[in-house]
Amino acid sequence: MKRKELIILFWISMGTSLFFFFAFTDEKTIENFFLTVLISCMYSFVLGVGNGLINEFLNKRFPWSEATTKRAIISIISILIANIILVHFCNYMNFVVFQKAATTQEYFSGRYNFTNWFTINIALLISTFLHAKGFMEELKKTSRKEVVEQKLIAKSANAQFESLKNQLDPHFLFNSLNVLSSLIDENPTQAQKFTASMSKIYRYVLEQKDKELVTIEDEIEFAKTYCDLLKTRFEDSVNFIFDVKDEDLRRFVVPLSLQLLLENCIKHNLATSSKPLLIKIFTEGDTLCIENNLQIREQMKESAGIGLANIVQRYSLLTDKNVFIEKSEDYFKVKLPVLSEKPNTEKIDIQSQDKAYDRAKKRVKEIKGFYGNLISYCAVIPFLIFVNFYTQNNYYWFWWPLLGWGVGVASHAFQVFGIGTSWQEKKIREIMDKQKK
C-alpha cells in the first residue's frame, strides 16, 4: 500500500480510539487509552491493509478493464472470505488477548457471534468502498487511454491518407514526362500538343489530389482528356469505350483512380496497330469498372506498384467497400466501389464518440447503482440486526430482510456483471466475429 493510505489508516485509528475512549470507556486512564489506541490500530491496519493488498493483487491479476465480470465475482468471493477471517482474528485478539474478557473456549462457543457478524458487515462495507473506488479509478484510466488511442489512430490514418495522396503528384508528373520524352523523338508536333494538354490535366491533378472523393462525372471528363493524350502518343494502337450510366454520374469515387488504372493498362500491356489495346470504362451495379483485353508486356524491371495499391489503400481508409480485381485469359478488370454520398468523416467520428460515450455512461450508471445497493445493504442490515437484538431477543426477524435483500443484491450483481444486456451483446458480437472468420 502507498504511504498516503497508511497515514489515512493511522488517523482513522486515532479518531476511532478517541471516540471509543471518551464515549464507552468507564475508567479513563492512560493504560486504557493506549489499549484503545492499540485495538483501534489493530482493526484499522489489519482490515485496511488486508483489503488493500487483496485489491492491489486483484488489480494486477484481473484488471477491471480486461475482465469485468470475472473480477467482480472474484472480488465478492475474496472479500467475503478475507473479511470473515480477518474479523475473527481481530475480535479474538481484542477480547481474548488484549482485554481478556473471554477465554478461547468461550470465544469459539458462539458467545461473540453477533459481534463477529456486525463487525464483518462493517468490514464488508469498507472493503466494498475500496473495490468500488478501485473500479472507478481503473475506469477513468481506461477511458483516458482509449481516448488517446483513438486520437493516435485517427492521426495515423489521416497521415497515411495524406501520404497516399501525395504519391499522386510526383507519380503523374514522372509518367507524363516519360511520355513527353518519347514523343519528342518520335513526333515533335504531337509533343507540343501533348505539352499543352498536359498543363490542363496537371491543373486538375493539383486541384483534385487533396480531395477524398470526386464525382464520377468529373473523373470521367478528366479520364477522357487523359485518353486524348494517350491517343496522341499511341494513335490507333489504343482504343477507349466509355459507357457510364447518367444516373451514376453524381456518385463518388476516389480522385485520379481512373488515371492511375489507365496508366496500368498501358504500362502492363502491348499496344500495336495490328493488335490494339481496348480499354472499357463502364458502370456495373455499385461499381465503376475498368476493363482491358490482356496483351501482357514483358517487364524489364519490377513495377513500383503505386497505382492499384494506392487506390486500394485510399478506399480502405474511406469505406468498408472493397476494390475487386478480376483476371482471366482474355481480360483484366478492376471494379471500383462507388458511393452515393460523400462520407462526412468529422460527423461520423462525433456520432461514434457520442454513442460510445452514451454506452459508457449507461454502463457506469449500472455499476454505480449496484455498488450503491451493496453499500446500502452492508450499512442497513447490521443496523437492523442491532435493533433486533436490542429490542427483542426471542424472535430473530432480521433474517427476512437479510435474505430477501441479499437475493436482490445477488441478482443485481448477475444482471450488471454476468447475465444482463451487456452479456447478451457480448455473445452477439462473439457470434458475429466467428461468422466473419
Short mmCIF file of C-alpha atoms in Angstrom, two decimals:
data_model
loop_
_atom_site.label_atom_id
_atom_site.label_comp_id
_atom_site.label_asym_id
_atom_site.label_seq_id
_atom_site.Cartn_x
_atom_site.Cartn_y
_atom_site.Cartn_z
CA MET A 1 0.00 0.00 0.00
CA LYS A 2 1.04 3.60 -0.54
CA ARG A 3 2.38 5.77 2.25
CA LYS A 4 -0.56 8.15 1.92
CA GLU A 5 -3.03 5.30 2.51
CA LEU A 6 -1.14 4.15 5.62
CA ILE A 7 -1.23 7.68 7.02
CA ILE A 8 -5.00 7.79 6.41
CA LEU A 9 -5.40 4.50 8.29
CA PHE A 10 -3.38 5.90 11.19
CA TRP A 11 -5.61 8.98 11.51
CA ILE A 12 -8.70 6.80 11.27
CA SER A 13 -7.31 4.68 14.09
CA MET A 14 -6.66 7.75 16.24
CA GLY A 15 -10.13 9.17 15.58
CA THR A 16 -11.81 5.84 16.35
CA SER A 17 -9.79 5.29 19.51
CA LEU A 18 -10.62 8.78 20.86
CA PHE A 19 -14.32 8.21 20.14
CA PHE A 20 -14.43 4.86 21.93
CA PHE A 21 -12.23 6.04 24.80
CA PHE A 22 -14.35 9.07 25.70
CA ALA A 23 -17.75 7.52 24.83
CA PHE A 24 -17.51 3.94 26.09
CA THR A 25 -14.58 3.66 28.50
CA ASP A 26 -15.53 3.98 32.16
CA GLU A 27 -12.02 4.22 33.61
CA LYS A 28 -10.24 6.94 31.62
CA THR A 29 -6.65 6.06 32.43
CA ILE A 30 -3.50 6.25 30.35
CA GLU A 31 -3.33 2.44 30.22
CA ASN A 32 -6.88 2.21 28.89
CA PHE A 33 -6.22 4.99 26.40
CA PHE A 34 -3.18 3.22 24.94
CA LEU A 35 -5.08 -0.06 24.93
CA THR A 36 -7.91 1.60 22.98
CA VAL A 37 -5.39 3.08 20.53
CA LEU A 38 -3.72 -0.33 20.12
CA ILE A 39 -7.04 -2.09 19.49
CA SER A 40 -8.20 0.63 17.02
CA CYS A 41 -4.90 0.45 15.15
CA MET A 42 -5.17 -3.33 15.00
CA TYR A 43 -8.66 -3.23 13.47
CA SER A 44 -7.80 -0.38 11.07
CA PHE A 45 -4.50 -1.75 9.84
CA VAL A 46 -5.41 -5.46 9.72
CA LEU A 47 -8.70 -4.85 7.90
CA GLY A 48 -7.50 -1.84 5.88
CA VAL A 49 -4.13 -3.26 4.81
CA GLY A 50 -5.62 -6.72 4.25
CA ASN A 51 -8.37 -5.45 1.97
CA GLY A 52 -5.98 -3.03 0.30
CA LEU A 53 -3.47 -5.77 -0.53
CA ILE A 54 -6.24 -8.00 -1.89
CA ASN A 55 -7.49 -5.13 -4.06
CA GLU A 56 -3.99 -4.39 -5.38
CA PHE A 57 -3.37 -8.07 -6.11
CA LEU A 58 -6.65 -8.39 -7.99
CA ASN A 59 -5.93 -5.17 -9.92
CA LYS A 60 -2.71 -6.74 -11.22
CA ARG A 61 -4.07 -10.22 -11.93
CA PHE A 62 -7.62 -9.37 -13.01
CA PRO A 63 -7.88 -5.71 -14.13
CA TRP A 64 -11.39 -4.29 -14.28
CA SER A 65 -10.91 -3.16 -17.88
CA GLU A 66 -9.95 -6.63 -19.15
CA ALA A 67 -12.19 -8.99 -17.16
CA THR A 68 -15.02 -7.04 -15.51
CA THR A 69 -17.35 -9.98 -14.85
CA LYS A 70 -14.61 -12.32 -13.68
CA ARG A 71 -13.10 -9.62 -11.49
CA ALA A 72 -16.47 -8.80 -9.88
CA ILE A 73 -17.10 -12.46 -8.98
CA ILE A 74 -13.57 -12.97 -7.63
CA SER A 75 -13.78 -9.69 -5.68
CA ILE A 76 -17.05 -10.69 -3.98
CA ILE A 77 -15.74 -14.14 -3.02
CA SER A 78 -12.33 -12.89 -1.89
CA ILE A 79 -13.59 -10.02 0.28
CA LEU A 80 -16.17 -12.30 1.94
CA ILE A 81 -13.60 -14.96 2.83
CA ALA A 82 -10.85 -12.49 3.74
CA ASN A 83 -13.04 -10.29 5.94
CA ILE A 84 -14.53 -13.25 7.82
CA ILE A 85 -11.02 -14.48 8.62
CA LEU A 86 -9.62 -11.02 9.46
CA VAL A 87 -12.59 -10.03 11.64
CA HIS A 88 -12.46 -13.28 13.63
CA PHE A 89 -8.73 -12.76 14.13
CA CYS A 90 -9.15 -9.13 15.27
CA ASN A 91 -12.04 -9.94 17.62
CA TYR A 92 -10.09 -12.86 19.08
CA MET A 93 -7.07 -10.63 19.72
CA ASN A 94 -9.33 -7.92 21.17
CA PHE A 95 -11.49 -9.95 23.57
CA VAL A 96 -9.17 -12.85 24.41
CA VAL A 97 -5.62 -11.45 24.22
CA PHE A 98 -5.87 -7.71 24.96
CA GLN A 99 -8.99 -7.27 27.11
CA LYS A 100 -9.01 -10.82 28.47
CA ALA A 101 -12.83 -10.64 28.57
CA ALA A 102 -13.19 -14.26 27.48
CA THR A 103 -11.25 -17.46 27.10
CA THR A 104 -10.54 -19.16 23.81
CA GLN A 105 -13.23 -21.75 24.51
CA GLU A 106 -15.80 -19.06 25.35
CA TYR A 107 -14.92 -17.08 22.23
CA PHE A 108 -15.49 -20.03 19.90
CA SER A 109 -18.60 -21.22 21.79
CA GLY A 110 -20.80 -18.71 19.95
CA ARG A 111 -20.89 -16.00 22.58
CA TYR A 112 -19.42 -13.42 20.19
CA ASN A 113 -21.31 -14.46 17.05
CA PHE A 114 -23.34 -11.24 16.91
CA THR A 115 -20.23 -9.11 17.47
CA ASN A 116 -18.40 -11.01 14.72
CA TRP A 117 -21.36 -10.69 12.35
CA PHE A 118 -21.74 -6.97 12.99
CA THR A 119 -18.01 -6.34 12.56
CA ILE A 120 -17.90 -8.41 9.37
CA ASN A 121 -20.63 -6.26 7.83
CA ILE A 122 -18.75 -3.09 8.75
CA ALA A 123 -15.60 -4.57 7.21
CA LEU A 124 -17.53 -5.54 4.07
CA LEU A 125 -18.84 -2.01 3.80
CA ILE A 126 -15.30 -0.59 3.93
CA SER A 127 -13.99 -3.26 1.55
CA THR A 128 -16.82 -2.62 -0.92
CA PHE A 129 -15.97 1.07 -0.90
CA LEU A 130 -12.28 0.27 -1.62
CA HIS A 131 -13.15 -2.02 -4.51
CA ALA A 132 -15.68 0.48 -5.92
CA LYS A 133 -13.06 3.22 -5.67
CA GLY A 134 -10.54 0.99 -7.44
CA PHE A 135 -13.06 0.26 -10.19
CA MET A 136 -13.79 3.95 -10.78
CA GLU A 137 -10.08 4.78 -10.91
CA GLU A 138 -9.47 1.95 -13.37
CA LEU A 139 -12.43 3.13 -15.46
CA LYS A 140 -11.02 6.67 -15.62
CA LYS A 141 -7.58 5.37 -16.65
CA THR A 142 -9.08 3.09 -19.30
CA SER A 143 -11.27 5.91 -20.67
CA ARG A 144 -8.28 8.25 -20.94
CA LYS A 145 -6.23 5.50 -22.59
CA GLU A 146 -8.97 4.75 -25.13
CA VAL A 147 -9.35 8.45 -25.98
CA VAL A 148 -5.59 8.78 -26.53
CA GLU A 149 -5.51 5.59 -28.63
CA GLN A 150 -8.43 6.76 -30.79
CA LYS A 151 -6.74 10.11 -31.36
CA LEU A 152 -3.50 8.37 -32.33
CA ILE A 153 -5.38 6.03 -34.69
CA ALA A 154 -7.18 8.98 -36.28
CA LYS A 155 -3.93 10.92 -36.68
CA SER A 156 -2.17 7.87 -38.08
CA ALA A 157 -4.97 7.21 -40.59
CA ASN A 158 -5.02 10.86 -41.65
CA ALA A 159 -1.22 10.91 -42.06
CA GLN A 160 -1.39 7.68 -44.07
CA PHE A 161 -4.14 9.09 -46.28
CA GLU A 162 -2.19 12.30 -46.89
CA SER A 163 0.91 10.26 -47.70
CA LEU A 164 -1.03 8.22 -50.25
CA LYS A 165 -2.44 11.35 -51.88
CA ASN A 166 1.00 12.93 -52.05
CA GLN A 167 2.18 9.96 -54.11
CA LEU A 168 -0.11 11.03 -56.94
CA ASP A 169 1.57 14.32 -57.78
CA PRO A 170 5.13 13.10 -58.48
CA HIS A 171 3.81 9.80 -59.89
CA PHE A 172 1.68 11.53 -62.53
CA LEU A 173 4.40 14.05 -63.35
CA PHE A 174 7.06 11.36 -63.73
CA ASN A 175 4.92 9.23 -66.07
CA SER A 176 3.81 12.22 -68.14
CA LEU A 177 7.39 13.39 -68.62
CA ASN A 178 8.33 9.89 -69.78
CA VAL A 179 5.57 10.04 -72.41
CA LEU A 180 6.64 13.53 -73.44
CA SER A 181 10.25 12.43 -73.74
CA SER A 182 9.23 9.59 -76.07
CA LEU A 183 7.08 11.91 -78.21
CA ILE A 184 9.85 14.48 -78.67
CA ASP A 185 11.91 11.90 -80.53
CA GLU A 186 9.02 10.22 -82.33
CA ASN A 187 6.77 13.18 -83.26
CA PRO A 188 7.80 16.75 -82.19
CA THR A 189 4.47 18.22 -83.40
CA GLN A 190 2.47 15.81 -81.25
CA ALA A 191 4.87 16.56 -78.37
CA GLN A 192 3.84 20.22 -78.50
CA LYS A 193 0.13 19.32 -78.38
CA PHE A 194 0.85 16.88 -75.55
CA THR A 195 2.61 19.62 -73.57
CA ALA A 196 -0.37 21.98 -73.92
CA SER A 197 -2.87 19.30 -72.89
CA MET A 198 -0.63 18.13 -70.10
CA SER A 199 -0.77 21.55 -68.44
CA LYS A 200 -4.58 21.38 -68.31
CA ILE A 201 -4.56 17.86 -66.92
CA TYR A 202 -1.89 18.66 -64.36
CA ARG A 203 -4.04 21.54 -63.12
CA TYR A 204 -6.83 19.01 -62.46
CA VAL A 205 -4.36 16.76 -60.64
CA LEU A 206 -3.34 19.62 -58.35
CA GLU A 207 -6.97 20.56 -57.72
CA GLN A 208 -8.29 17.05 -57.02
CA LYS A 209 -5.43 15.30 -55.26
CA ASP A 210 -6.29 16.91 -51.90
CA LYS A 211 -9.92 15.74 -52.05
CA GLU A 212 -11.14 12.49 -50.55
CA LEU A 213 -13.81 11.85 -53.20
CA VAL A 214 -14.91 13.36 -56.51
CA THR A 215 -17.97 12.80 -58.69
CA ILE A 216 -17.81 10.15 -61.41
CA GLU A 217 -18.72 12.90 -63.88
CA ASP A 218 -15.59 14.91 -63.05
CA GLU A 219 -13.43 11.80 -63.06
CA ILE A 220 -14.81 10.68 -66.44
CA GLU A 221 -14.22 14.12 -68.01
CA PHE A 222 -10.66 14.07 -66.75
CA ALA A 223 -10.19 10.48 -67.95
CA LYS A 224 -11.39 11.42 -71.45
CA THR A 225 -8.90 14.27 -71.61
CA TYR A 226 -6.16 11.95 -70.41
CA CYS A 227 -7.21 9.36 -73.01
CA ASP A 228 -6.77 12.03 -75.69
CA LEU A 229 -3.17 12.40 -74.55
CA LEU A 230 -2.67 8.65 -74.77
CA LYS A 231 -4.21 8.65 -78.25
CA THR A 232 -1.75 11.39 -79.20
CA ARG A 233 1.08 9.03 -78.42
CA PHE A 234 -0.31 5.62 -79.42
CA GLU A 235 -2.79 6.73 -82.13
CA ASP A 236 -4.72 3.64 -83.37
CA SER A 237 -2.86 1.29 -81.05
CA VAL A 238 -5.20 2.13 -78.16
CA ASN A 239 -8.99 2.49 -78.21
CA PHE A 240 -11.32 3.62 -75.42
CA ILE A 241 -15.01 2.95 -74.81
CA PHE A 242 -16.97 4.92 -72.20
CA ASP A 243 -20.34 3.51 -71.15
CA VAL A 244 -21.31 5.14 -67.86
CA LYS A 245 -24.98 5.48 -66.94
CA ASP A 246 -26.26 9.02 -66.48
CA GLU A 247 -27.74 8.25 -63.04
CA ASP A 248 -24.28 7.24 -61.81
CA LEU A 249 -22.53 10.47 -62.78
CA ARG A 250 -23.38 12.22 -59.49
CA ARG A 251 -22.00 9.41 -57.38
CA PHE A 252 -18.47 9.45 -55.97
CA VAL A 253 -15.15 7.68 -56.43
CA VAL A 254 -11.59 8.21 -55.25
CA PRO A 255 -9.95 11.03 -57.29
CA LEU A 256 -7.44 10.18 -60.03
CA SER A 257 -8.31 6.49 -59.74
CA LEU A 258 -9.14 6.22 -63.46
CA GLN A 259 -5.91 7.93 -64.45
CA LEU A 260 -3.86 5.51 -62.36
CA LEU A 261 -5.69 2.49 -63.78
CA LEU A 262 -5.36 3.75 -67.33
CA GLU A 263 -1.63 4.07 -66.78
CA ASN A 264 -1.55 0.49 -65.54
CA CYS A 265 -3.32 -0.73 -68.68
CA ILE A 266 -0.76 0.97 -70.91
CA LYS A 267 2.17 0.02 -68.73
CA HIS A 268 1.47 -3.73 -68.48
CA ASN A 269 0.05 -4.45 -71.95
CA LEU A 270 1.33 -4.38 -75.52
CA ALA A 271 -0.43 -1.94 -77.88
CA THR A 272 0.13 -2.03 -81.64
CA SER A 273 -1.96 -1.05 -84.65
CA SER A 274 -2.30 -4.72 -85.60
CA LYS A 275 -3.22 -5.75 -82.04
CA PRO A 276 -4.79 -2.66 -80.48
CA LEU A 277 -5.42 -2.41 -76.77
CA LEU A 278 -9.11 -1.91 -75.98
CA ILE A 279 -9.96 -0.23 -72.68
CA LYS A 280 -13.59 -0.08 -71.50
CA ILE A 281 -14.85 2.19 -68.73
CA PHE A 282 -18.40 1.46 -67.57
CA THR A 283 -20.63 1.15 -64.51
CA GLU A 284 -21.85 -2.19 -63.25
CA GLY A 285 -24.15 -2.16 -60.24
CA ASP A 286 -22.44 -0.22 -57.47
CA THR A 287 -19.03 -0.30 -59.14
CA LEU A 288 -17.12 1.64 -61.77
CA CYS A 289 -15.28 -0.87 -63.96
CA ILE A 290 -12.10 -0.50 -66.00
CA GLU A 291 -11.53 -3.49 -68.28
CA ASN A 292 -8.90 -4.20 -70.92
CA ASN A 293 -8.03 -7.14 -73.16
CA LEU A 294 -4.91 -8.95 -71.97
CA GLN A 295 -1.79 -8.44 -74.08
CA ILE A 296 0.77 -8.76 -71.32
CA ARG A 297 4.04 -6.96 -71.85
CA GLU A 298 7.28 -8.47 -70.53
CA GLN A 299 8.51 -6.19 -67.77
CA MET A 300 12.13 -5.15 -68.00
CA LYS A 301 12.10 -4.13 -64.34
CA GLU A 302 9.80 -4.75 -61.41
CA SER A 303 6.84 -2.39 -61.12
CA ALA A 304 6.73 0.07 -58.20
CA GLY A 305 3.10 -0.93 -57.59
CA ILE A 306 1.95 2.58 -56.77
CA GLY A 307 -1.20 2.73 -58.92
CA LEU A 308 -3.54 -0.07 -57.86
CA ALA A 309 -2.11 -0.36 -54.35
CA ASN A 310 -2.63 3.36 -53.82
CA ILE A 311 -6.30 3.12 -54.83
CA VAL A 312 -6.95 0.09 -52.63
CA GLN A 313 -5.40 1.76 -49.58
CA ARG A 314 -7.27 5.02 -50.08
CA TYR A 315 -10.59 3.18 -50.37
CA SER A 316 -9.81 1.18 -47.21
CA LEU A 317 -9.39 4.43 -45.27
CA LEU A 318 -12.69 5.86 -46.52
CA THR A 319 -15.17 2.98 -46.70
CA ASP A 320 -15.74 -0.70 -45.89
CA LYS A 321 -16.40 -1.45 -49.57
CA ASN A 322 -13.60 -3.31 -51.32
CA VAL A 323 -11.86 -2.89 -54.66
CA PHE A 324 -12.34 -6.06 -56.73
CA ILE A 325 -9.95 -7.42 -59.35
CA GLU A 326 -10.97 -9.97 -62.00
CA LYS A 327 -8.46 -11.64 -64.27
CA SER A 328 -8.92 -14.30 -66.95
CA GLU A 329 -7.01 -15.44 -70.01
CA ASP A 330 -8.69 -12.78 -72.12
CA TYR A 331 -9.25 -9.72 -69.94
CA PHE A 332 -8.27 -7.86 -66.79
CA LYS A 333 -10.92 -5.91 -64.87
CA VAL A 334 -10.82 -3.63 -61.83
CA LYS A 335 -14.07 -2.74 -60.04
CA LEU A 336 -14.04 0.47 -58.03
CA PRO A 337 -16.84 0.87 -55.44
CA VAL A 338 -18.94 3.98 -55.97
CA LEU A 339 -20.53 5.88 -53.09
CA SER A 340 -23.93 7.54 -53.13
CA GLU A 341 -22.78 10.42 -50.95
CA LYS A 342 -19.61 11.84 -49.50
CA PRO A 343 -18.92 10.45 -46.04
CA ASN A 344 -18.69 13.28 -43.54
CA THR A 345 -15.74 11.90 -41.59
CA GLU A 346 -15.94 14.50 -38.86
CA LYS A 347 -19.66 13.89 -38.37
CA ILE A 348 -19.18 10.12 -38.25
CA ASP A 349 -16.41 10.45 -35.66
CA ILE A 350 -18.57 12.69 -33.49
CA GLN A 351 -21.55 10.33 -33.74
CA SER A 352 -19.44 7.27 -32.91
CA GLN A 353 -17.87 9.11 -29.99
CA ASP A 354 -21.31 10.16 -28.74
CA LYS A 355 -22.61 6.59 -28.98
CA ALA A 356 -19.53 5.24 -27.21
CA TYR A 357 -19.90 7.91 -24.51
CA ASP A 358 -23.60 7.06 -24.05
CA ARG A 359 -22.83 3.36 -23.75
CA ALA A 360 -20.01 4.02 -21.28
CA LYS A 361 -22.22 6.41 -19.29
CA LYS A 362 -25.02 3.83 -19.12
CA ARG A 363 -22.57 1.12 -18.06
CA VAL A 364 -21.07 3.28 -15.32
CA LYS A 365 -24.56 4.18 -14.10
CA GLU A 366 -25.48 0.48 -13.85
CA ILE A 367 -22.33 -0.39 -11.92
CA LYS A 368 -22.66 2.62 -9.60
CA GLY A 369 -26.26 1.58 -8.94
CA PHE A 370 -25.12 -1.91 -7.98
CA TYR A 371 -22.42 -0.64 -5.63
CA GLY A 372 -24.91 1.80 -4.10
CA ASN A 373 -27.27 -1.10 -3.49
CA LEU A 374 -24.47 -3.20 -1.99
CA ILE A 375 -23.24 -0.41 0.28
CA SER A 376 -26.80 0.25 1.47
CA TYR A 377 -27.21 -3.45 2.22
CA CYS A 378 -23.96 -3.58 4.20
CA ALA A 379 -24.96 -0.47 6.17
CA VAL A 380 -28.64 -1.14 6.85
CA ILE A 381 -28.59 -4.88 7.64
CA PRO A 382 -26.13 -4.54 10.59
CA PHE A 383 -28.31 -1.72 11.95
CA LEU A 384 -31.42 -3.93 11.71
CA ILE A 385 -29.59 -6.76 13.44
CA PHE A 386 -28.59 -4.39 16.22
CA VAL A 387 -32.17 -3.16 16.61
CA ASN A 388 -33.46 -6.76 16.63
CA PHE A 389 -31.09 -7.89 19.38
CA TYR A 390 -31.57 -4.69 21.38
CA THR A 391 -35.39 -4.74 21.34
CA GLN A 392 -36.34 -8.41 21.04
CA ASN A 393 -34.01 -11.34 21.66
CA ASN A 394 -36.53 -14.16 21.24
CA TYR A 395 -37.59 -13.60 17.62
CA TYR A 396 -34.86 -13.09 15.00
CA TRP A 397 -36.83 -11.18 12.38
CA PHE A 398 -33.68 -9.64 10.84
CA TRP A 399 -33.20 -12.82 8.75
CA TRP A 400 -36.09 -11.86 6.48
CA PRO A 401 -34.63 -8.53 5.19
CA LEU A 402 -31.13 -10.03 5.26
CA LEU A 403 -32.06 -12.94 2.98
CA GLY A 404 -34.62 -11.08 0.85
CA TRP A 405 -32.45 -8.08 0.19
CA GLY A 406 -29.41 -10.36 -0.19
CA VAL A 407 -31.10 -12.27 -3.01
CA GLY A 408 -31.92 -8.90 -4.63
CA VAL A 409 -28.29 -7.77 -4.38
CA ALA A 410 -27.08 -11.08 -5.84
CA SER A 411 -29.49 -10.87 -8.78
CA HIS A 412 -28.47 -7.24 -9.31
CA ALA A 413 -24.82 -8.35 -9.43
CA PHE A 414 -25.54 -11.05 -12.02
CA GLN A 415 -27.57 -8.60 -14.09
CA VAL A 416 -24.80 -6.00 -14.14
CA PHE A 417 -21.77 -8.28 -14.41
CA GLY A 418 -22.98 -11.60 -15.76
CA ILE A 419 -26.31 -12.27 -17.44
CA GLY A 420 -27.73 -8.87 -18.31
CA THR A 421 -27.98 -6.98 -21.57
CA SER A 422 -24.21 -6.45 -21.70
CA TRP A 423 -23.70 -10.23 -21.60
CA GLN A 424 -26.16 -10.71 -24.46
CA GLU A 425 -24.47 -8.02 -26.54
CA LYS A 426 -21.09 -9.60 -25.85
CA LYS A 427 -22.32 -13.01 -27.01
CA ILE A 428 -23.87 -11.49 -30.14
CA ARG A 429 -20.57 -9.80 -31.01
CA GLU A 430 -18.70 -13.08 -30.46
CA ILE A 431 -21.06 -14.96 -32.81
CA MET A 432 -20.78 -12.22 -35.46
CA ASP A 433 -16.96 -12.25 -35.20
CA LYS A 434 -16.93 -16.04 -35.69
CA GLN A 435 -19.14 -15.73 -38.79
CA LYS A 436 -16.78 -13.17 -40.30
CA LYS A 437 -13.79 -15.51 -39.99
#
